[in-house]
Amino acid sequence: MKVRSSFLLFCRSSIGVLEKKEVEDTLSSGWLTMGPKVLEFEKKFAEYIGVKYAVAVNSCTAALHLAVLAHGIGKGDEVIVPSQTFVSTVNVLLFAGAKPVFGDIEKSSYNLDPLDIEKKITKKTKAIVVVHYGGLSANLKKIQSIARKHKLVIIEDAAHAVGTKYNGKYIGSHGNTTCFSFYATKNLTTGEGGMLTTDNPKIAEYVQKSRMHGISKDAWKRYSKEGSWKYDVEFPGFKYNMTDIQASLGLHQLKRLPGFLKRRRQIAALFDKGFKGSQELEVIQVPKETEHSYHLYPILLQSYDRDIFIEEMKKMNIGVSVHFIPVHQFSYYKKNYPVKKNDMLVTNDVFNRIVSLPIYPDMTDADVRYVTEAVLTILRK
Ligand SMILES: *Cc1c(COP(=O)(O)O)cnc(C)c1O
């Protein structure tokens, strides 16, 4: 097969004229930091998700950190969390002084395995952090019933799952504190940014204050005419607020999200069709409860060496990636939070064989066909 002349990027954000115009409008307005556009973005995001409160912050990591603190998770608490995630999902637990307990995943979905969660619950367990891997919803129904039974908090890491539906409702509206990412590679981007959603007014208020040094919630207005120079600090908070420049991007990315999702689903369907019946790889089977957002399209190689496969894809001028290096395999975590020898077997096996293929709205059908053909050609060698 003929190698394409240009390198096909693994991911690429789609920024349109409306985003650019809105950013320009913000820059000329003279108000660059958190202001009216952040509030409008929060309102529109909450409406889209179908949740009472959406609080904008400067990253999903910040949202996760504040979610952990808002639920009073701290020293002496154990939190069950997948290792099959980006490291920040776990790092934030350490910021709060809690102990991460790694849960294994289901091979069918790469999401937390409810059976393994139950095995790992102890008297000290306080919470479960659920990651919707690649945009495929975790088994929330089962995990919520476990949480109710053991009185545990659920925090959802929905960095991949903006626009994912589970049982007909968007992720972020299922009654738990949920954290979204608008990092450059994600399905909706503000360059850097994040959002926390909740129906709980106390959680929302805590996050609104703690993203701004712990000062009262309207503090951003203190330099405007309606504002006042007086404010109080109720507790030492963080500097985690979003800016109006970021929100300018977010407002239009949110409008374009349904179109983005439609295109991602089309691409996934083309891949599914192309790989159907292949003995060399497995693709994800989407359960009927989930409307997948396809942030990622991972394939699992049967016998071909994963690292060589990635080199071969590069030679074909295609960018691929691996999601994720399991957190428990990083040196810091190995040393401080070692897992037992016969634990995390599915996570380890999946890691050795998984590859993420490029999937983003601006890919053409020809790009998708080229990637499909390259994958099959390499694996049949
Ligand atoms: C990207 C990502 C994060 C971190 O998001 P930031 O907005 O960069 O902080 C957290 N969890 C998962 C699963 C991610 O993929």
Coordinates of N, CA and C in Angstrom, one line a residue, residues 20-234:
K20 N -13.1 32.3 16.9 CA -12.0 33.3 16.8 C -12.6 34.7 17.0
K21 N -13.8 34.9 16.4 CA -14.5 36.2 16.6 C -14.8 36.5 18.0
E22 N -15.3 35.5 18.7 CA -15.7 35.7 20.1 C -14.4 36.0 21.0
V23 N -13.3 35.3 20.7 CA -12.1 35.6 21.4 C -11.7 37.1 21.2
E24 N -11.8 37.5 19.9 CA -11.4 38.9 19.5 C -12.3 39.9 20.3
D25 N -13.6 39.5 20.3 CA -14.5 40.4 21.1 C -14.1 40.5 22.5
T26 N -13.7 39.4 23.1 CA -13.3 39.4 24.5 C -12.0 40.3 24.7
L27 N -11.1 40.1 23.8 CA -9.8 40.8 23.9 C -10.1 42.3 23.8
S28 N -11.0 42.7 22.9 CA -11.3 44.2 22.7 C -12.2 44.7 23.8
S29 N -12.8 43.8 24.6 CA -13.7 44.3 25.6 C -12.9 44.8 26.8
G30 N -11.7 44.4 26.9 CA -10.9 44.9 28.1 C -11.0 44.0 29.3
W31 N -12.0 43.1 29.3 CA -12.2 42.2 30.4 C -11.7 40.8 30.0
L32 N -10.5 40.4 30.5 CA -9.9 39.2 30.0 C -10.1 38.0 30.9
T33 N -10.2 38.2 32.2 CA -10.3 37.1 33.1 C -11.7 36.7 33.3
M34 N -12.0 36.0 34.4 CA -13.4 35.5 34.6 C -14.4 36.6 34.7
G35 N -15.4 36.5 33.9 CA -16.4 37.5 33.8 C -17.7 37.0 33.2
P36 N -18.4 37.9 32.5 CA -19.7 37.5 32.0 C -19.7 36.3 31.0
K37 N -18.6 36.1 30.3 CA -18.6 35.0 29.4 C -18.5 33.6 30.1
V38 N -17.7 33.6 31.2 CA -17.6 32.4 32.0 C -19.0 32.0 32.5
L39 N -19.7 33.1 33.0 CA -21.0 32.8 33.6 C -22.0 32.3 32.5
E40 N -21.9 32.9 31.3 CA -22.8 32.4 30.2 C -22.4 31.0 29.8
F41 N -21.1 30.7 29.7 CA -20.7 29.3 29.4 C -21.2 28.3 30.4
E42 N -21.1 28.7 31.7 CA -21.6 27.8 32.8 C -23.1 27.5 32.6
K43 N -23.8 28.6 32.3 CA -25.3 28.5 32.2 C -25.6 27.6 31.0
K44 N -25.0 27.8 29.9 CA -25.3 27.0 28.7 C -24.9 25.6 28.8
F45 N -23.8 25.4 29.5 CA -23.3 24.0 29.7 C -24.2 23.2 30.6
A46 N -24.7 23.9 31.7 CA -25.6 23.2 32.6 C -26.9 22.9 31.9
E47 N -27.4 23.8 31.0 CA -28.6 23.5 30.3 C -28.4 22.3 29.3
Y48 N -27.3 22.3 28.7 CA -27.0 21.2 27.8 C -27.0 19.8 28.5
I49 N -26.2 19.8 29.6 CA -26.1 18.5 30.3 C -27.4 18.1 31.0
G50 N -28.2 19.1 31.5 CA -29.4 18.8 32.2 C -29.1 18.7 33.7
V51 N -28.3 19.7 34.3 CA -27.9 19.6 35.6 C -28.1 21.0 36.2
K52 N -28.2 21.1 37.6 CA -28.5 22.4 38.2 C -27.3 23.3 38.1
Y53 N -26.1 22.8 38.5 CA -25.0 23.7 38.6 C -23.8 23.2 37.7
A54 N -23.2 24.2 37.0 CA -21.9 23.9 36.3 C -21.0 25.0 36.7
V55 N -19.8 24.6 37.2 CA -18.8 25.6 37.7 C -17.6 25.4 36.9
A56 N -17.2 26.5 36.2 CA -16.0 26.5 35.3 C -14.7 26.7 36.1
V57 N -13.7 25.9 35.7 CA -12.4 26.0 36.3 C -11.3 25.9 35.2
N58 N -10.0 26.0 35.6 CA -9.0 26.1 34.6 C -8.5 24.7 34.1
S59 N -9.0 23.6 34.7 CA -8.7 22.3 34.1 C -9.6 21.2 34.8
C60 N -9.6 20.1 34.2 CA -10.3 19.0 34.8 C -9.6 18.5 36.1
T61 N -8.3 18.6 36.1 CA -7.5 18.3 37.3 C -8.0 19.2 38.4
A62 N -8.2 20.5 38.2 CA -8.7 21.4 39.2 C -10.1 21.0 39.7
A63 N -10.9 20.6 38.7 CA -12.3 20.2 39.0 C -12.2 19.0 39.9
L64 N -11.4 18.0 39.6 CA -11.3 16.8 40.4 C -10.8 17.1 41.8
H65 N -9.8 17.9 41.8 CA -9.2 18.3 43.2 C -10.3 18.9 44.0
L66 N -11.0 19.8 43.5 CA -12.1 20.5 44.3 C -13.2 19.6 44.6
A67 N -13.5 18.6 43.7 CA -14.6 17.7 44.0 C -14.2 16.8 45.2
V68 N -13.0 16.4 45.2 CA -12.5 15.6 46.3 C -12.6 16.3 47.6
L69 N -12.1 17.6 47.6 CA -12.2 18.4 48.8 C -13.6 18.7 49.2
A70 N -14.5 19.0 48.2 CA -15.9 19.4 48.5 C -16.6 18.2 49.2
H71 N -16.2 17.0 48.9 CA -16.9 15.9 49.6 C -16.2 15.5 50.9
G72 N -15.2 16.3 51.3 CA -14.6 16.0 52.6 C -13.7 14.8 52.6
I73 N -13.2 14.4 51.4 CA -12.3 13.3 51.3 C -10.9 13.7 51.7
G74 N -10.3 13.0 52.6 CA -8.9 13.4 53.1 C -8.2 12.3 53.8
K75 N -7.4 12.7 54.7 CA -6.5 11.8 55.5 C -7.3 10.6 56.1
G76 N -6.7 9.4 55.8 CA -7.3 8.2 56.4 C -8.4 7.6 55.5
D77 N -8.8 8.3 54.5 CA -9.8 7.8 53.6 C -9.2 7.0 52.4
E78 N -9.8 5.9 52.1 CA -9.4 5.2 50.9 C -10.4 5.5 49.7
V79 N -9.9 5.6 48.5 CA -10.7 5.9 47.4 C -10.4 4.9 46.3
I80 N -11.4 4.3 45.8 CA -11.2 3.3 44.7 C -11.2 4.0 43.4
V81 N -10.2 3.8 42.6 CA -10.0 4.6 41.4 C -9.3 3.6 40.3
P82 N -9.7 3.8 39.1 CA -9.0 2.9 38.1 C -7.6 3.4 37.9
S83 N -6.7 2.5 37.4 CA -5.4 2.8 37.1 C -5.3 3.1 35.6
Q84 N -6.3 2.6 34.9 CA -6.4 2.9 33.4 C -7.0 4.3 33.2
T85 N -6.2 5.3 33.5 CA -6.6 6.7 33.4 C -5.4 7.6 33.3
F86 N -5.7 8.9 33.1 CA -4.6 9.8 33.1 C -4.2 10.1 34.6
V87 N -2.9 10.3 34.8 CA -2.4 10.3 36.2 C -3.1 11.3 37.1
S88 N -3.7 12.4 36.5 CA -4.2 13.4 37.4 C -5.4 12.9 38.2
T89 N -6.2 12.0 37.6 CA -7.3 11.4 38.3 C -6.9 10.9 39.7
V90 N -5.7 10.4 39.8 CA -5.1 9.7 41.0 C -4.3 10.8 41.8
N91 N -3.6 11.6 41.1 CA -2.8 12.6 41.8 C -3.6 13.5 42.8
V92 N -4.8 13.8 42.3 CA -5.7 14.7 43.2 C -6.0 14.1 44.5
L93 N -6.1 12.8 44.5 CA -6.4 12.1 45.8 C -5.3 12.3 46.8
L94 N -4.0 12.3 46.3 CA -2.9 12.5 47.1 C -2.8 14.0 47.6
F95 N -3.2 14.9 46.7 CA -3.3 16.4 47.1 C -4.1 16.5 48.4
A96 N -5.2 15.7 48.5 CA -6.1 15.8 49.6 C -5.6 14.9 50.8
G97 N -4.6 14.1 50.6 CA -4.1 13.2 51.7 C -4.8 11.9 51.8
A98 N -5.7 11.6 50.7 CA -6.4 10.3 50.7 C -5.5 9.2 50.1
K99 N -5.9 7.9 50.3 CA -5.1 6.8 49.7 C -5.8 6.2 48.5
P100 N -5.1 6.2 47.4 CA -5.8 5.6 46.2 C -5.7 4.1 46.3
V101 N -6.8 3.4 46.0 CA -6.8 1.9 45.9 C -7.2 1.6 44.5
F102 N -6.3 1.0 43.8 CA -6.6 0.8 42.3 C -7.6 -0.3 42.1
G103 N -8.6 0.0 41.3 CA -9.6 -1.0 40.9 C -9.3 -1.5 39.5
D104 N -9.5 -2.7 39.2 CA -9.2 -3.3 37.9 C -10.4 -3.0 37.0
I105 N -10.2 -3.2 35.7 CA -11.2 -2.8 34.7 C -11.8 -4.1 34.0
E106 N -13.0 -3.8 33.4 CA -13.6 -4.9 32.6 C -12.9 -4.9 31.2
K107 N -12.7 -6.1 30.7 CA -12.1 -6.2 29.4 C -13.0 -5.7 28.3
S108 N -14.3 -5.8 28.5 CA -15.2 -5.4 27.5 C -15.3 -3.9 27.3
S109 N -15.0 -3.1 28.3 CA -15.3 -1.6 28.2 C -14.1 -0.8 28.6
Y110 N -13.1 -1.4 29.3 CA -11.9 -0.7 29.9 C -12.4 0.2 31.0
N111 N -13.5 0.0 31.5 CA -14.0 0.8 32.6 C -14.0 0.0 33.9
L112 N -14.0 0.7 35.1 CA -14.0 0.0 36.4 C -14.9 -1.2 36.4
D113 N -14.4 -2.3 37.0 CA -15.2 -3.5 37.1 C -15.9 -3.5 38.4
P114 N -17.2 -3.5 38.4 CA -18.0 -3.4 39.7 C -17.6 -4.5 40.6
L115 N -17.3 -5.7 40.1 CA -17.0 -6.8 41.0 C -15.7 -6.6 41.7
D116 N -14.7 -6.0 41.1 CA -13.5 -5.6 41.7 C -13.6 -4.5 42.7
I117 N -14.5 -3.6 42.4 CA -14.8 -2.5 43.4 C -15.2 -3.1 44.7
E118 N -16.2 -4.0 44.6 CA -16.8 -4.6 45.8 C -15.7 -5.4 46.6
K119 N -14.7 -6.0 45.9 CA -13.7 -6.7 46.6 C -12.8 -5.8 47.4
K120 N -12.7 -4.6 46.9 CA -11.7 -3.6 47.5 C -12.2 -2.7 48.5
I121 N -13.5 -2.8 48.8 CA -14.1 -1.9 49.8 C -13.7 -2.4 51.2
T122 N -13.2 -1.4 52.0 CA -12.9 -1.7 53.4 C -13.7 -0.7 54.3
K123 N -13.4 -0.8 55.6 CA -14.1 0.2 56.5 C -13.6 1.6 56.2
K124 N -12.5 1.8 55.6 CA -11.9 3.1 55.3 C -12.4 3.7 54.0
T125 N -13.0 2.9 53.1 CA -13.4 3.4 51.8 C -14.4 4.5 51.9
K126 N -14.1 5.6 51.3 CA -15.0 6.7 51.4 C -15.6 7.1 50.0
A127 N -14.9 6.8 48.9 CA -15.4 7.2 47.6 C -14.9 6.3 46.5
I128 N -15.6 6.4 45.4 CA -15.2 5.7 44.1 C -15.1 6.8 43.1
V129 N -13.9 6.8 42.4 CA -13.8 7.7 41.3 C -14.0 6.9 40.0
V130 N -15.0 7.3 39.2 CA -15.3 6.6 38.0 C -14.8 7.3 36.8
V131 N -14.1 6.7 35.9 CA -13.6 7.3 34.7 C -14.4 6.7 33.5
H132 N -15.0 7.5 32.7 CA -15.7 7.0 31.5 C -14.7 6.9 30.4
Y133 N -14.0 5.8 30.3 CA -12.9 5.6 29.4 C -13.2 5.8 27.9
G134 N -12.5 6.8 27.3 CA -12.7 7.0 25.9 C -14.0 7.6 25.5
G135 N -14.9 7.8 26.5 CA -16.2 8.4 26.2 C -17.3 7.3 26.3
L136 N -16.9 6.1 26.7 CA -17.9 5.0 26.9 C -18.2 5.0 28.4
S137 N -19.5 5.2 28.7 CA -19.9 5.3 30.1 C -19.6 4.0 30.9
A138 N -19.1 4.2 32.1 CA -19.0 3.1 33.0 C -20.3 2.6 33.4
N139 N -20.4 1.5 34.1 CA -21.6 0.9 34.5 C -22.1 1.6 35.7
L140 N -22.7 2.8 35.5 CA -23.1 3.7 36.6 C -24.2 3.0 37.5
K141 N -25.1 2.3 36.8 CA -26.2 1.7 37.6 C -25.7 0.8 38.7
K142 N -24.8 -0.1 38.3 CA -24.2 -1.1 39.3 C -23.3 -0.3 40.3
I143 N -22.5 0.6 39.8 CA -21.6 1.3 40.7 C -22.4 2.2 41.7
Q144 N -23.5 2.8 41.2 CA -24.3 3.6 42.1 C -25.0 2.7 43.2
S145 N -25.4 1.5 42.8 CA -26.0 0.6 43.8 C -25.0 0.1 44.8
I146 N -23.7 -0.1 44.4 CA -22.7 -0.4 45.4 C -22.4 0.8 46.3
A147 N -22.4 1.9 45.7 CA -22.1 3.1 46.5 C -23.2 3.4 47.6
R148 N -24.5 3.2 47.2 CA -25.6 3.3 48.1 C -25.5 2.3 49.3
K149 N -25.2 1.1 48.9 CA -25.1 0.0 49.9 C -24.0 0.3 50.9
H150 N -22.9 0.9 50.5 CA -21.7 1.1 51.4 C -21.6 2.6 51.8
K151 N -22.6 3.4 51.4 CA -22.6 4.8 51.7 C -21.3 5.5 51.2
L152 N -21.0 5.3 50.0 CA -19.8 5.9 49.4 C -20.2 7.1 48.4
V153 N -19.3 8.0 48.3 CA -19.4 9.1 47.4 C -19.0 8.6 46.0
I154 N -19.6 9.1 44.9 CA -19.1 8.8 43.6 C -18.7 10.2 42.9
I155 N -17.4 10.2 42.4 CA -17.0 11.3 41.6 C -16.7 10.8 40.2
E156 N -17.3 11.5 39.2 CA -17.1 11.0 37.8 C -16.0 11.8 37.2
D157 N -15.0 11.2 36.6 CA -14.0 11.8 35.7 C -14.6 11.7 34.3
A158 N -15.2 12.7 33.8 CA -15.8 12.7 32.5 C -15.0 13.5 31.5
A159 N -13.6 13.5 31.7 CA -12.7 14.2 30.8 C -13.0 13.8 29.3
H160 N -13.4 12.5 29.1 CA -13.6 12.0 27.7 C -15.1 12.0 27.3
A161 N -15.9 12.4 28.3 CA -17.3 12.0 28.1 C -18.3 13.2 28.0
V162 N -17.8 14.3 27.5 CA -18.8 15.4 27.2 C -19.6 14.9 26.0
G163 N -20.9 14.9 26.2 CA -21.8 14.4 25.1 C -22.2 13.0 25.2
T164 N -21.5 12.2 26.1 CA -21.9 10.8 26.2 C -23.3 10.7 26.9
K165 N -24.1 9.8 26.4 CA -25.4 9.6 27.2 C -25.4 8.2 27.8
Y166 N -26.0 8.1 29.0 CA -26.1 6.8 29.6 C -27.6 6.7 30.0
N167 N -28.2 5.6 29.6 CA -29.6 5.5 29.9 C -30.4 6.7 29.5
G168 N -30.1 7.3 28.4 CA -30.9 8.4 27.9 C -30.5 9.8 28.4
K169 N -29.6 9.9 29.4 CA -29.3 11.1 30.0 C -27.8 11.4 29.9
Y170 N -27.4 12.7 29.7 CA -26.0 13.0 29.6 C -25.2 12.7 30.8
I171 N -24.0 12.2 30.6 CA -23.0 12.1 31.7 C -22.9 13.5 32.3
G172 N -22.9 13.5 33.7 CA -22.9 14.8 34.3 C -24.2 15.2 35.0
S173 N -25.3 14.3 34.6 CA -26.6 14.6 35.1 C -27.1 13.4 35.9
H174 N -26.2 12.5 36.4 CA -26.7 11.3 37.0 C -26.6 11.4 38.6
G175 N -26.5 12.6 39.1 CA -26.6 12.8 40.5 C -25.3 12.7 41.3
N176 N -24.2 12.6 40.5 CA -22.9 12.6 41.2 C -22.1 13.9 40.8
T177 N -21.1 14.2 41.5 CA -20.2 15.3 41.1 C -19.4 14.8 39.9
T178 N -19.4 15.6 38.9 CA -18.8 15.2 37.6 C -17.8 16.2 37.1
C179 N -16.7 15.8 36.6 CA -15.6 16.7 36.2 C -15.3 16.5 34.7
F180 N -15.3 17.6 33.9 CA -15.1 17.6 32.5 C -13.8 18.3 32.2
S181 N -13.1 17.9 31.1 CA -11.9 18.5 30.6 C -12.1 19.2 29.3
F182 N -11.6 20.4 29.1 CA -11.6 21.1 27.9 C -10.2 21.3 27.4
Y183 N -9.3 20.4 27.7 CA -7.9 20.4 27.3 C -7.9 20.3 25.7
A184 N -6.8 20.7 25.1 CA -6.7 20.9 23.7 C -7.1 19.6 22.9
T185 N -6.9 18.4 23.5 CA -7.2 17.2 22.7 C -8.6 16.7 22.9
K186 N -9.3 17.3 23.8 CA -10.6 16.7 24.2 C -11.8 17.1 23.2
N187 N -12.9 16.5 23.3 CA -14.0 16.6 22.4 C -14.5 18.0 22.2
L188 N -14.4 18.8 23.3 CA -14.8 20.2 23.3 C -13.6 20.9 24.0
T189 N -13.1 21.9 23.3 CA -11.8 22.5 23.9 C -11.9 24.0 24.1
T190 N -11.3 24.4 25.2 CA -11.0 25.9 25.5 C -9.5 26.1 25.6
G191 N -8.7 25.2 25.0 CA -7.3 25.2 25.1 C -6.9 24.5 26.4
E192 N -7.1 25.1 27.5 CA -7.1 24.5 28.8 C -8.4 24.9 29.5
G193 N -8.9 24.0 30.3 CA -10.2 24.3 31.0 C -10.9 23.1 31.5
G194 N -11.8 23.4 32.4 CA -12.6 22.3 33.0 C -13.9 22.7 33.5
M195 N -14.8 21.8 33.9 CA -16.1 22.1 34.4 C -16.5 21.1 35.4
L196 N -17.1 21.5 36.5 CA -17.6 20.6 37.5 C -19.2 20.7 37.5
T197 N -19.9 19.6 37.4 CA -21.3 19.7 37.5 C -21.9 19.0 38.7
T198 N -22.9 19.5 39.2 CA -23.6 18.9 40.4 C -25.0 19.4 40.6
D199 N -25.8 18.7 41.2 CA -27.2 19.2 41.6 C -27.2 19.7 43.0
N200 N -26.1 19.6 43.7 CA -26.0 19.9 45.1 C -25.5 21.3 45.3
P201 N -26.4 22.2 45.9 CA -26.0 23.6 46.0 C -24.8 23.8 46.9
K202 N -24.6 23.0 47.9 CA -23.5 23.2 48.8 C -22.1 22.9 48.1
I203 N -22.2 21.8 47.3 CA -20.9 21.5 46.6 C -20.6 22.6 45.6
A204 N -21.7 23.1 44.9 CA -21.5 24.1 43.9 C -20.9 25.4 44.6
E205 N -21.4 25.7 45.7 CA -21.0 26.9 46.4 C -19.5 26.8 46.9
Y206 N -19.2 25.6 47.4 CA -17.8 25.4 47.8 C -16.8 25.6 46.6
V207 N -17.2 25.0 45.5 CA -16.3 25.0 44.3 C -16.2 26.5 43.8
Q208 N -17.3 27.2 43.8 CA -17.3 28.6 43.3 C -16.4 29.4 44.2
K209 N -16.3 29.2 45.5 CA -15.4 29.9 46.4 C -14.0 29.4 46.3
S210 N -13.8 28.1 46.3 CA -12.5 27.6 46.4 C -11.7 27.8 45.1
R211 N -12.4 28.0 43.9 CA -11.6 28.3 42.7 C -11.0 29.7 42.7
M212 N -11.5 30.5 43.7 CA -11.1 31.9 43.7 C -10.6 32.3 45.1
H213 N -9.6 31.6 45.6 CA -8.9 31.9 46.9 C -9.7 31.7 48.1
G214 N -10.9 31.2 48.0 CA -11.8 31.1 49.2 C -12.6 32.4 49.5
I215 N -12.5 33.3 48.5 CA -13.3 34.6 48.7 C -14.7 34.4 48.1
S216 N -15.6 35.3 48.6 CA -17.0 35.1 48.3 C -17.2 35.0 46.8
K217 N -18.4 34.4 46.5 CA -18.5 33.9 45.1 C -18.6 35.0 44.0
D218 N -18.9 36.2 44.4 CA -19.0 37.2 43.3 C -17.7 38.1 43.3
A219 N -16.6 37.5 43.8 CA -15.4 38.3 44.0 C -14.9 38.8 42.6
W220 N -15.2 38.0 41.5 CA -14.7 38.4 40.2 C -15.2 39.8 39.8
K221 N -16.3 40.2 40.4 CA -16.9 41.5 40.0 C -16.2 42.7 40.7
R222 N -15.2 42.4 41.6 CA -14.8 43.5 42.5 C -14.2 44.7 41.8
Y223 N -13.8 44.5 40.5 CA -13.3 45.7 39.8 C -14.3 46.3 38.8
S224 N -15.6 45.8 38.9 CA -16.6 46.4 38.0 C -17.4 47.3 38.8
K225 N -18.3 48.1 38.1 CA -19.1 49.1 38.7 C -20.0 48.5 39.8
E226 N -20.6 47.4 39.5 CA -21.5 46.8 40.5 C -20.8 46.2 41.6
G227 N -19.5 45.9 41.5 CA -18.7 45.2 42.5 C -18.3 46.1 43.6
S228 N -17.7 45.5 44.6 CA -17.2 46.2 45.8 C -15.8 45.8 46.1
W229 N -15.0 46.7 46.6 CA -13.6 46.4 46.9 C -13.6 45.5 48.2
K230 N -14.7 45.4 48.9 CA -14.7 44.6 50.1 C -14.9 43.1 49.9
Y231 N -14.2 42.3 50.5 CA -14.5 40.9 50.4 C -13.9 40.2 51.6
D232 N -14.4 39.0 51.9 CA -13.9 38.2 53.0 C -13.3 36.9 52.5
V233 N -12.3 36.4 53.2 CA -11.8 35.1 52.9 C -12.3 34.1 53.9
E234 N -13.1 33.1 53.5 CA -13.7 32.2 54.4 C -12.8 31.0 54.7

